[in-house]
Coordinates of C-alpha atoms in Angstrom, one line a residue:
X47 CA 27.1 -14.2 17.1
X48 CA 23.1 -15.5 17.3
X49 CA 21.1 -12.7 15.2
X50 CA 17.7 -11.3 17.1
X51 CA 15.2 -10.0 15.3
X52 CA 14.1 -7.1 18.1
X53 CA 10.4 -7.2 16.5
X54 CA 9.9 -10.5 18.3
X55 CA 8.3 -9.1 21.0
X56 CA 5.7 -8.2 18.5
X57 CA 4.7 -11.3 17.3
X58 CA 1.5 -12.8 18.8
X59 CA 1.6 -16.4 20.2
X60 CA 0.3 -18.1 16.7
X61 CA 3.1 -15.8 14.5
X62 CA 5.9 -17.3 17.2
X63 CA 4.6 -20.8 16.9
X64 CA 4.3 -20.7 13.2
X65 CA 7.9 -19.0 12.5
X66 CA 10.3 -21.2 14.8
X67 CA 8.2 -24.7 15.1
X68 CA 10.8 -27.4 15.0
X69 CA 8.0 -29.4 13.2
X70 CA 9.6 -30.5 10.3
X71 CA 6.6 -30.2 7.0
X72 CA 4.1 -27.4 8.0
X73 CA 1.1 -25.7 6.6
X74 CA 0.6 -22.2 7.6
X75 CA -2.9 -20.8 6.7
X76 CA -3.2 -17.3 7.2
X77 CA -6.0 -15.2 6.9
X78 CA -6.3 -11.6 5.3
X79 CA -3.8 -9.0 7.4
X80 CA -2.9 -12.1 10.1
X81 CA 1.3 -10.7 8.8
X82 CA 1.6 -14.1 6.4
X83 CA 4.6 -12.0 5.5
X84 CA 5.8 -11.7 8.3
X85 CA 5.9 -15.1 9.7
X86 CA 7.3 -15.9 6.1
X87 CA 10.3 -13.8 7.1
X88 CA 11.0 -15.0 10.3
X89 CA 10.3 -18.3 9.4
X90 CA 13.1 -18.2 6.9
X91 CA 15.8 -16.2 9.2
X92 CA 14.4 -19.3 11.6
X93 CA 15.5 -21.8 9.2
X94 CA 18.8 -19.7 8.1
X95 CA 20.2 -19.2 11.7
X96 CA 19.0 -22.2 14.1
X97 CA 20.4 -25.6 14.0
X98 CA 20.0 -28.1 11.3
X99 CA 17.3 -30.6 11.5
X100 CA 19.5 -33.0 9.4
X101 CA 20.1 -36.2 11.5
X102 CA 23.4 -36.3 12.5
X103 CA 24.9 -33.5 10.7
X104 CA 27.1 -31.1 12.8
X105 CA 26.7 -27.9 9.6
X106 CA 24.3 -27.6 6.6
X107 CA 25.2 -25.7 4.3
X108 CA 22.9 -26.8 2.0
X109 CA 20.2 -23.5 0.8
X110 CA 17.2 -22.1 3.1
X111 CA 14.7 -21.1 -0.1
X112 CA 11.7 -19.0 -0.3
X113 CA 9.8 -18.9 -3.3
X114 CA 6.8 -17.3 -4.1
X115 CA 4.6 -16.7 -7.5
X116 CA 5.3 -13.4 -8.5
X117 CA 8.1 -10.9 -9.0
X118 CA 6.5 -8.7 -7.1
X119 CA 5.5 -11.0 -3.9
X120 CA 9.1 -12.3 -4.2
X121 CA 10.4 -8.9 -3.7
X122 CA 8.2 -7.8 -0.8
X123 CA 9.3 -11.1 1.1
X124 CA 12.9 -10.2 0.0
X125 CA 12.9 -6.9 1.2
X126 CA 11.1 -7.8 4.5
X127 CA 13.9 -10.5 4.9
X128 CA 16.8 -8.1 4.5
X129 CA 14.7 -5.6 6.9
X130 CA 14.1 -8.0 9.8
X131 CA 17.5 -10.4 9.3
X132 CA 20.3 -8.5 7.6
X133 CA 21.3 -8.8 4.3
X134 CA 23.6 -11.8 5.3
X135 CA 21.0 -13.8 5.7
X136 CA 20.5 -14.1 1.8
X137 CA 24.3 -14.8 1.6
X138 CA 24.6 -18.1 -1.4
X139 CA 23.5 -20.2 -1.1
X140 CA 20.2 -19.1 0.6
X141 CA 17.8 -17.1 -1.5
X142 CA 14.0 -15.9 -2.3
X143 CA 13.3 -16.4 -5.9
X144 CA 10.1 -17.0 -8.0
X145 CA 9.0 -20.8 -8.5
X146 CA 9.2 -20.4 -11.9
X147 CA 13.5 -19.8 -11.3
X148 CA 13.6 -23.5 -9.1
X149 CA 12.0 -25.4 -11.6
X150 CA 14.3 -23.8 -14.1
X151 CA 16.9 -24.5 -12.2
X152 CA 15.8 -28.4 -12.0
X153 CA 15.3 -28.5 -15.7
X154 CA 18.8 -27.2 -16.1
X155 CA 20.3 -30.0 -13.9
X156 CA 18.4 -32.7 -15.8
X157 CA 20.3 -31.4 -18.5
X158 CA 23.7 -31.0 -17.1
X159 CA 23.5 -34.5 -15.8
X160 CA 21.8 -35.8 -19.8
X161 CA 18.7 -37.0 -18.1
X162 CA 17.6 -34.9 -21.0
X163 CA 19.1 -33.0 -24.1
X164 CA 17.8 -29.8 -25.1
X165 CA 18.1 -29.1 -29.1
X166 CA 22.0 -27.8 -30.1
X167 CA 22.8 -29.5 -26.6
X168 CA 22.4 -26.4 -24.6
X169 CA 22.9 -27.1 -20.9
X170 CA 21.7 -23.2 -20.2
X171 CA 18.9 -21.7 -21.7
X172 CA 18.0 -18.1 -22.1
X173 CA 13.9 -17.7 -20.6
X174 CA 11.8 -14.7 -21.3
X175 CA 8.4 -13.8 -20.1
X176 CA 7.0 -14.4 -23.7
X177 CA 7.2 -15.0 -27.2
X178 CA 6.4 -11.0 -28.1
X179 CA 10.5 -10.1 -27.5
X180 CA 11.3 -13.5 -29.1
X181 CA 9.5 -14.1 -32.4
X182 CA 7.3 -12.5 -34.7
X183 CA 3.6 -13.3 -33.8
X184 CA 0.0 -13.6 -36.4
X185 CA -3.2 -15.3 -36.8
X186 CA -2.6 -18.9 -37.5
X187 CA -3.8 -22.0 -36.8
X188 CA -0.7 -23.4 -36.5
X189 CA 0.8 -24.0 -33.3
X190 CA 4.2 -25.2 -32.2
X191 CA 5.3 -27.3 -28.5
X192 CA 8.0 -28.8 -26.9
X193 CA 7.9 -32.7 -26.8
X194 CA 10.2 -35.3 -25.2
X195 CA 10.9 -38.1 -27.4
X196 CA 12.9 -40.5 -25.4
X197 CA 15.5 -37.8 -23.9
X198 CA 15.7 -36.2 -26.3
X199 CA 13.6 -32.3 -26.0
X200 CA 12.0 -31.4 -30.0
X201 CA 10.2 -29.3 -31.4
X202 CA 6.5 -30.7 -32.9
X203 CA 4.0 -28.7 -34.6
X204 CA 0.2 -29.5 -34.7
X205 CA -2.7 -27.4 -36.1
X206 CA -5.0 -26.2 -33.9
X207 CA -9.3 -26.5 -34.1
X208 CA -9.1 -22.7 -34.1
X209 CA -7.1 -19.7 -35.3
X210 CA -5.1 -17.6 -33.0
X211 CA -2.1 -15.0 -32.8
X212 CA 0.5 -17.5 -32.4
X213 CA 4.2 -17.6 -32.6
X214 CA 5.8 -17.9 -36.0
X215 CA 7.0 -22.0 -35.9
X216 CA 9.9 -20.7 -38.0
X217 CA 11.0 -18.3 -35.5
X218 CA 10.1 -21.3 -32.3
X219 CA 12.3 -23.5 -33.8
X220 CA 15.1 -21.1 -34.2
X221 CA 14.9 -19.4 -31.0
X222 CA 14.6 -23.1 -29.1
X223 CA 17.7 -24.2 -31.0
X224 CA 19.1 -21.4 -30.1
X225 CA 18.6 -22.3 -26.3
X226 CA 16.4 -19.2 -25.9
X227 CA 12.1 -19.9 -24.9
X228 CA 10.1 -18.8 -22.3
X229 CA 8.9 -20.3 -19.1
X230 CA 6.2 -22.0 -20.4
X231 CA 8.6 -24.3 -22.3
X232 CA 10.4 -25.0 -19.5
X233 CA 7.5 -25.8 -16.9
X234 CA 6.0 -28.4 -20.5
X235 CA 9.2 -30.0 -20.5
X236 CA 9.3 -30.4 -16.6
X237 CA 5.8 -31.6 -16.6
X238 CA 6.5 -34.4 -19.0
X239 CA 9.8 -35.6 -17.8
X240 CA 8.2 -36.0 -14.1
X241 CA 6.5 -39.1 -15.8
X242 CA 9.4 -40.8 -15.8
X243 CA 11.1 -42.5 -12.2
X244 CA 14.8 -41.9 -13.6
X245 CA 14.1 -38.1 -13.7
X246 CA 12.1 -38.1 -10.1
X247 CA 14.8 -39.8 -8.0
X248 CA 17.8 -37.5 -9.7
X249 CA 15.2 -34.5 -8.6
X250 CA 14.9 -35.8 -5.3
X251 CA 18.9 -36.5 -5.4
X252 CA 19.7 -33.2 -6.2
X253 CA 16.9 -31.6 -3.8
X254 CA 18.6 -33.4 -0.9
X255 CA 21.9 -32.7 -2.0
X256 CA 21.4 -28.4 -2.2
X257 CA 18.0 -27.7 -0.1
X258 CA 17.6 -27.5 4.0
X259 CA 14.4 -26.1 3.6
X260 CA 11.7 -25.0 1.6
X261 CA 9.1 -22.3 2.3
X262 CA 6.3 -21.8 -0.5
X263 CA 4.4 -18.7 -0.2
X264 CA 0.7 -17.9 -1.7
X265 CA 1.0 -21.8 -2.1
X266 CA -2.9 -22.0 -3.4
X267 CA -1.4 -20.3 -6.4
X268 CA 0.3 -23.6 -7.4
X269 CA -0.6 -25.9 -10.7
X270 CA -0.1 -29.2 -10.4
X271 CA 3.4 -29.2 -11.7
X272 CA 4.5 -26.8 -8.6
X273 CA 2.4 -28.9 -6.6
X274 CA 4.8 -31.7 -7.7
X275 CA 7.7 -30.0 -7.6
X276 CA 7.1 -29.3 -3.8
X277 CA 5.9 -32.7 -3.2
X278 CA 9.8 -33.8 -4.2
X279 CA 11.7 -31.5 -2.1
X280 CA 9.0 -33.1 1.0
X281 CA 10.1 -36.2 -0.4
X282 CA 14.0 -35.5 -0.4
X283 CA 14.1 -34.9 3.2
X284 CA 13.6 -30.7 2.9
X285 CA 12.2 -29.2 5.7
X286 CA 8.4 -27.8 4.1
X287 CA 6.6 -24.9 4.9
X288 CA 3.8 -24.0 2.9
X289 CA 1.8 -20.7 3.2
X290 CA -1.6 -19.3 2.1
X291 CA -4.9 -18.8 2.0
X292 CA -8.2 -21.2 0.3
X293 CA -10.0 -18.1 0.3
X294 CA -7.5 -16.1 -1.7
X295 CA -7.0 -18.0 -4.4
X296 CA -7.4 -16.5 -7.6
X297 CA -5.2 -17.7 -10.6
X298 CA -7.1 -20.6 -11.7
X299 CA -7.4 -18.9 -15.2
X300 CA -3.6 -19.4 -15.2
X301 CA -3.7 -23.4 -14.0
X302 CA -3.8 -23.1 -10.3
X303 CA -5.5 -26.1 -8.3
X304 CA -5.9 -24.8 -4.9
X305 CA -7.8 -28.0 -4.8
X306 CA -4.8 -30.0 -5.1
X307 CA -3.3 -28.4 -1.9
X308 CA -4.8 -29.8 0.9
X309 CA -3.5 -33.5 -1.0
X310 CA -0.4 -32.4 -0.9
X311 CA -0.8 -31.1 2.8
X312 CA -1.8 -34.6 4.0
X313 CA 0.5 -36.4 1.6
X314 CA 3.6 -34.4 3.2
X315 CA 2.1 -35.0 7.0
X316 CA 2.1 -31.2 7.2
X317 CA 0.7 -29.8 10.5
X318 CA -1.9 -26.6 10.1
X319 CA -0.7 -23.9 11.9
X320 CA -3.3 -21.2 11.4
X321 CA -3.3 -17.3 11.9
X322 CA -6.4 -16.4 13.0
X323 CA -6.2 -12.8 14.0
X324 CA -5.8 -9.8 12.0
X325 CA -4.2 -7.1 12.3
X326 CA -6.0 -4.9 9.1
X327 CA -9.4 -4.4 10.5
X328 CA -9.6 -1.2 12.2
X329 CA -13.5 -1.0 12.6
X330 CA -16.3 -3.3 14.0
X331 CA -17.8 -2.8 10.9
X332 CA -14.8 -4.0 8.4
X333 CA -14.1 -6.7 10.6
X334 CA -17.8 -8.2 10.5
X335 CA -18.3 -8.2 7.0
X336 CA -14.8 -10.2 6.8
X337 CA -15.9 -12.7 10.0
X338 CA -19.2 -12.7 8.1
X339 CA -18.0 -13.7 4.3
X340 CA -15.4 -16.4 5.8
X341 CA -18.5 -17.5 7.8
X342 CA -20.5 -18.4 4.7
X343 CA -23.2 -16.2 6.1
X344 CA -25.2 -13.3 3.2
X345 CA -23.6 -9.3 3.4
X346 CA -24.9 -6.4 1.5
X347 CA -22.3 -4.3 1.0
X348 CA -23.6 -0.1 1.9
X349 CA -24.1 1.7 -1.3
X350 CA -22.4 5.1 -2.2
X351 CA -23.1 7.0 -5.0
X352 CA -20.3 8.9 -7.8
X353 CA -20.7 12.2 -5.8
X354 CA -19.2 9.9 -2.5
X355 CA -16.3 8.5 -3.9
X356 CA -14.2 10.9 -2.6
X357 CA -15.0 8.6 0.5
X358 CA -12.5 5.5 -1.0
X359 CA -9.0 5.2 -1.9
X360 CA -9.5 2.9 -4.5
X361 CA -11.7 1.1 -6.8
X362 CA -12.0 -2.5 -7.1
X363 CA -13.8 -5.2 -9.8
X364 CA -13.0 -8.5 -11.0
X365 CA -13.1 -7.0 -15.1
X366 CA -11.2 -4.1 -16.0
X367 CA -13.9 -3.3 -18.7
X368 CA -16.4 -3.1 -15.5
X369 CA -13.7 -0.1 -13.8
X370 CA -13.9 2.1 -17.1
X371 CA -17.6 2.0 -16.8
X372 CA -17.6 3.6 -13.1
X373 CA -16.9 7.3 -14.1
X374 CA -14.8 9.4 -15.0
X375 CA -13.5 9.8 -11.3
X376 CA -12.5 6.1 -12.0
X377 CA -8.7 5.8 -13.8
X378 CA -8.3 2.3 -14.1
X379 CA -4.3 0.9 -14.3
X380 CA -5.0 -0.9 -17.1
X381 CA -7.2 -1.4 -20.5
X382 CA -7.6 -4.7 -20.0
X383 CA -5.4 -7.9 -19.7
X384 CA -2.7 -7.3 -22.4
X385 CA -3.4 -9.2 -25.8
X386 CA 0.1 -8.3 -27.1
X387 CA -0.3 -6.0 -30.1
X388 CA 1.4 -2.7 -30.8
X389 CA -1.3 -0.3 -30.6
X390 CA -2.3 -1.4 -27.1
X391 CA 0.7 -1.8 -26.1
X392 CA 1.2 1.7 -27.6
X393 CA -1.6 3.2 -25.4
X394 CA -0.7 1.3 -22.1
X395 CA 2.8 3.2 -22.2
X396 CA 0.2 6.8 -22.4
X397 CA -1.6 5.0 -19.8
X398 CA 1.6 4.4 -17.8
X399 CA 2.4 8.3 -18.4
X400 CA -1.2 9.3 -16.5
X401 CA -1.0 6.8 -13.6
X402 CA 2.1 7.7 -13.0
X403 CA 2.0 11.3 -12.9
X404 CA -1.3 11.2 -10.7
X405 CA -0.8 7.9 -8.6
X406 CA 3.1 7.8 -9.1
X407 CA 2.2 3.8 -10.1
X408 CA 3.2 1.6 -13.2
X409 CA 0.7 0.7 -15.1
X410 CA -0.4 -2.8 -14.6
X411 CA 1.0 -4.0 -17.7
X412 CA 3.7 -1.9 -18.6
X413 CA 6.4 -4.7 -18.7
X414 CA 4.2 -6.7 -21.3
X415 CA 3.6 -3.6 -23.7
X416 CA 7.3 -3.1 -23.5
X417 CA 8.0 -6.7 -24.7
X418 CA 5.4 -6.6 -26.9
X419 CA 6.9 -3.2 -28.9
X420 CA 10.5 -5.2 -28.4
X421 CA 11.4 -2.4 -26.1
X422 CA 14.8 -3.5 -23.8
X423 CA 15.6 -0.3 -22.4
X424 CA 13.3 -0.3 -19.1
X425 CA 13.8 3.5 -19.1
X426 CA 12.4 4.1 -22.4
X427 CA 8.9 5.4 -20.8
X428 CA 11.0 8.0 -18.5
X429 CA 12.5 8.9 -22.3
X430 CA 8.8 9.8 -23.8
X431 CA 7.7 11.6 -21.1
X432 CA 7.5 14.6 -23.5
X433 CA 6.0 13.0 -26.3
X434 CA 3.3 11.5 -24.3
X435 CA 2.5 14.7 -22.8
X436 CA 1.8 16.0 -26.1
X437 CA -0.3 13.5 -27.0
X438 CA -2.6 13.7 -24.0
X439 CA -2.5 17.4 -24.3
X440 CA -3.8 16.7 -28.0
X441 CA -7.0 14.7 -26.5
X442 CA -8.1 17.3 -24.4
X443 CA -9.0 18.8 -27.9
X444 CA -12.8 17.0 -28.3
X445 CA -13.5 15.9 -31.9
X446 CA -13.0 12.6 -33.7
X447 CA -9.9 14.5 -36.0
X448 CA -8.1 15.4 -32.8
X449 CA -8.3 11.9 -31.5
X450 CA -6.8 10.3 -34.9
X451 CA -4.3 13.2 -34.5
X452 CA -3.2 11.8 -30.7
X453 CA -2.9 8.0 -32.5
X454 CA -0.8 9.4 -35.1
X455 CA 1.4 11.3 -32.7
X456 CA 1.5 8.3 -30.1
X457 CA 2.8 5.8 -32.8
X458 CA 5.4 8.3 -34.2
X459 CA 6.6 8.7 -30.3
X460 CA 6.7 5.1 -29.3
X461 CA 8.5 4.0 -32.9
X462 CA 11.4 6.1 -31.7
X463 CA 12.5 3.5 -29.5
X464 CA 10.5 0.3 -30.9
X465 CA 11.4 -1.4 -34.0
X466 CA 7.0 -2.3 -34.4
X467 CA 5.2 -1.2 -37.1
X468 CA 1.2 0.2 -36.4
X469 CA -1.7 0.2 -38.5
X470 CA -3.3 3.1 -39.5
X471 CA -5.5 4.8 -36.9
X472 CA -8.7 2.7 -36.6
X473 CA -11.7 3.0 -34.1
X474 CA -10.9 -0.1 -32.6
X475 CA -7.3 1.6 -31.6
X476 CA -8.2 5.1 -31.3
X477 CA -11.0 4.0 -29.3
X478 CA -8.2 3.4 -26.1
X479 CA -6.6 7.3 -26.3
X480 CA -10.9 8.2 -25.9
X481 CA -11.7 6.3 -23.2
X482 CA -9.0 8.6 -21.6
X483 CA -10.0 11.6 -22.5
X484 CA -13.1 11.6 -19.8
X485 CA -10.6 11.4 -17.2
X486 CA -8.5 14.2 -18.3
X487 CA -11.4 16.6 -18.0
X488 CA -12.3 15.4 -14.4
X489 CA -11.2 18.6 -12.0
X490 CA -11.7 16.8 -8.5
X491 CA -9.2 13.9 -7.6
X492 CA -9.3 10.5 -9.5
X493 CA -8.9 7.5 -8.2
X494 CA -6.9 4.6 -9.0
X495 CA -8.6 1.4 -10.4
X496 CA -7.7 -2.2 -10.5
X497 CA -9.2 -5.9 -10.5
X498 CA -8.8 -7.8 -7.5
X499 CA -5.7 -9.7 -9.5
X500 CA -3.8 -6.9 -8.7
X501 CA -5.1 -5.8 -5.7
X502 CA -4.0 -9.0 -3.9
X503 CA -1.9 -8.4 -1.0
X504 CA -2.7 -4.8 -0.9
X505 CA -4.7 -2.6 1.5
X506 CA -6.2 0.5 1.7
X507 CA -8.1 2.6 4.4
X508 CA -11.3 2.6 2.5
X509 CA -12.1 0.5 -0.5
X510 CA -15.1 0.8 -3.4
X511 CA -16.2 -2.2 -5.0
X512 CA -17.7 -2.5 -8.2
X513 CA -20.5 -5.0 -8.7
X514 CA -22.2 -6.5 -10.9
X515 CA -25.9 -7.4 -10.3
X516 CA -24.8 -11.3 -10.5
X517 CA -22.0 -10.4 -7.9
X518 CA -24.3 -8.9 -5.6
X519 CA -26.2 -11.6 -5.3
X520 CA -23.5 -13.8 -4.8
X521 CA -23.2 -11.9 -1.9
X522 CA -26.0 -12.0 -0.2
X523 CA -25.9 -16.0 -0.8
X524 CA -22.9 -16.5 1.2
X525 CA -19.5 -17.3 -0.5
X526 CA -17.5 -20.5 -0.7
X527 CA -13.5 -20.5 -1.3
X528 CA -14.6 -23.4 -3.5
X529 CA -15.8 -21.0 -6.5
X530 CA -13.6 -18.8 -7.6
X531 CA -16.0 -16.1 -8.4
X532 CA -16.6 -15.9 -4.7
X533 CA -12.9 -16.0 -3.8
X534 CA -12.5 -13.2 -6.7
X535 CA -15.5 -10.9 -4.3
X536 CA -13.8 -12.1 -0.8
X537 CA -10.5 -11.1 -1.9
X538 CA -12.3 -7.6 -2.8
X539 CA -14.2 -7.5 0.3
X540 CA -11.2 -7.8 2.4
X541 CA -8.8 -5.1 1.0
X542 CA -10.1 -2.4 3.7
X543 CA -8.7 -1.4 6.4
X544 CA -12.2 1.0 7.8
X545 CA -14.6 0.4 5.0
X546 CA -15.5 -1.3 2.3
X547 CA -18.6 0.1 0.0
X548 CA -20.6 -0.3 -3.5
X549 CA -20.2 2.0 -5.7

């Protein structure tokens, strides 16, 4: 029986031509609220139901494959799959699934097939987020790496120009041959192997062999190694579809070359399909400052002052520290970008309590401060909620006592289900629980804050944007998706739905 999406009527004439082109490598380019989501859905039932575009083949059953950055993007295209196609439409072999799982599973097959050996000859590996749930961590300048010697995968440790909280080479090398790391090992391995031709044609062997297509999602996101990695499956025959933005790409701090992506788009031969039109703007106002910014052209965002921020939904900034400097209207969803000790990770889990009772949201980094305190029991915050009360009702109490009182009762909660030890109550720690104490006095409604990091992919009715003075005039010089500042203040600019304001 041929499944039909009944949304397709829906669709404009750029989303139909985008999701069912028999063109074989594509490049999708979708501006803010133009439904890049939704062409990434139909373009994978597109791929999972119509007829191979193998030569000569009469059934492929070879995987349709969506992959996207982050858990969280992978889920929404997941659920918007299952929503518009079935749920047998992710029956095995076709699935959505980070990038970071395919280029395990290609490590894994170079080791199945002894292109390489791992240490204790593991053929599987256990991968983690990080090191925190792993190994003990401290300031050293030590540092320890994976190295291909021949094929063989070892362990090599170097010291560093500078001291850092690093992983305990003791516990590395254990934990590696124990066949357990994180993803960073396996993307370092990866990245060297691909030096060698052997490895690249039994990649491109086993790409052919188990992949019909390949759609890439937020593809400006990619480093070079996922640049590569897609290059392959082009190479192998896969049908390619990559999707995404130049203008909304923001992870360069974690290695992403969104300048490497248009050489892979003429490499590959891919056509640019673009969606122009969007569907978010729902003023003449929002939708010239975005025709504006994308232009190039200057834009002075209106100013409102703390008394108007009723007005907005949210609060954006490209620095956390710049969001707890707004107001006490202001929560923000996190400290700051985790760091991976026990007391902040102690104080985003009392974080986590607030946000979630008033914004019924995680905090941003919850799943890192539950690594971090070695906590495997995901329900363990729901478990505290008493505690953590407590504590919070202890800094509503002003005074300095009361706020090494809150410390002492937050690390006696939290030690009930982590095995961490804390340090005695310090400004530098206590100095988290006080930042929220502000908040907790504020009688009128608070609003959520976050950077534009987080914010990506997200959209509100009305947005504020916090700015520095440097940012402002950024502004009103015109922005280029070649900086990444200016993407970073795009991105912002672009989250509204009516309005988008200074506060």
């Amino acid at each position: 029986m041929t499944t039909v999406d009944p949304d397709l009527g829906r669709l404009t004439d750029q989303q139909l031509v985008a999701a069912a082109t028999s063109l074989k490598h594509v490049f999708i380019e979708a501006s803010p609220g133009s439904g890049k989501t939704t062409v990434a859905a139909q373009r994978f039932g597109a791929q999972r139901y119509g007829p191979s575009l193998s030569v000569g083949a009469s059934a492929d059953d070879r995987s349709v494959t969506a992959v996207s950055f982050t858990r969280s993007a992978t889920r929404e295209l997941l659920r918007r799959v299952r929503q518009t196609w079935g749920p047998a439409a992710l029956r095995w072999p076709h699935r959505i699934v980070t990038l970071d799982t395919l280029v395990y599973d290609l490590l894994i097959h170079l080791l199945a097939v002894r292109r390489l050996r791992w240490p204790g000859g593991h053929v599987q590996l256990d991968v983690h987020d990080s090191w925190r749930i792993l190994a003990e961590q401290s300031w050293m300048r030590t540092e320890v790496s994976l190295q291909l010697r021949g094929a063989d995968v070892a362990v090599v440790r170097r010291t560093a120009r500078r001291g850092a909280v690093r992983v305990s080479p003791r516990d590395f090398e254990t934990a590696v041959a124990a066949g357990k790391c994180t993803h960073e090992e396996v993307r370092q391995v990866l990245t060297q192997a691909l030096g060698r031709q052997g490895v690249i044609d039994t990649i491109v062997e086993r790409l052919a062999a188990t992949t019909r297509a390949l759609i890439v999602d937020e593809v400006f996101d990619a480093n070079d190694l996922d640049i590569a990695v897609v290059e392959l499956a082009a190479r192998a025959g896969v049908v390619l579809t990559v999707i995404g933005d130049p203008w909304q790409a923001l992870y360069g701090f974690r290695g992403a070359n969104p300048d490497a992506v248009p050489g892979l788009v003429k490499r590959t031969g891919s056509t640019r399909l673009p969606l122009t039109q969007s569907f978010r703007w729902r003023s003449g106002e929002q939708a010239l400052l975005a025709d504006t910014l994308r232009a190039g052209s200057g834009a002075t965002l209106p100013s409102i002052s703390h008394g108007g921020c009723d007005e907005v939904d949210v609060v954006l900034a490209c620095w956390w520290k710049h969001l707890w400097e707004v107001g006490p209207h202001v929560l923000p969803m996190a400290y700051q970008s985790a760091r991976g000790n026990p007391p902040e990770a102690a104080a985003t889990l009392l974080l986590n309590h607030l946000t979630r009772s008033v914004f019924g949201e995680d905090a941003t980094y919850l799943t890192d401060a539950l690594s971090t305190l070695r906590i495997t029991d995901q329900d363990a915050p729901r478990q505290l909620e008493g505690a953590l009360q407590a504590v919070l009702d202890t800094l509503a109490v002003p005074g300095k006592p009361a706020l090494n009182t809150a410390y002492t009762a937050l690390v006696a909660a939290v030690q009930t289900v982590s095995p961490r030890s804390f340090p005695a109550a310090r400004g530098n720690y206590t100095g988290r629980l006080d930042m929220l104490r502000s908040r907790l006095a504020y009688t009128r409604r608070l609003i959520p804050g976050m950077t534009v990091h987080q914010a990506k992919g997200r959209e509100w009715e009305r947005v504020g944007a916090r700015l520095t003075d440097a940012e402002r005039r950024h502004l009103l010089g015109g922005l280029s998706h070649d900086n990444e500042v200016h993407r970073q203040l795009y991105v912002a600019c672009t989250r509204a739905r009516l309005r988008t304001v200074s506060v």
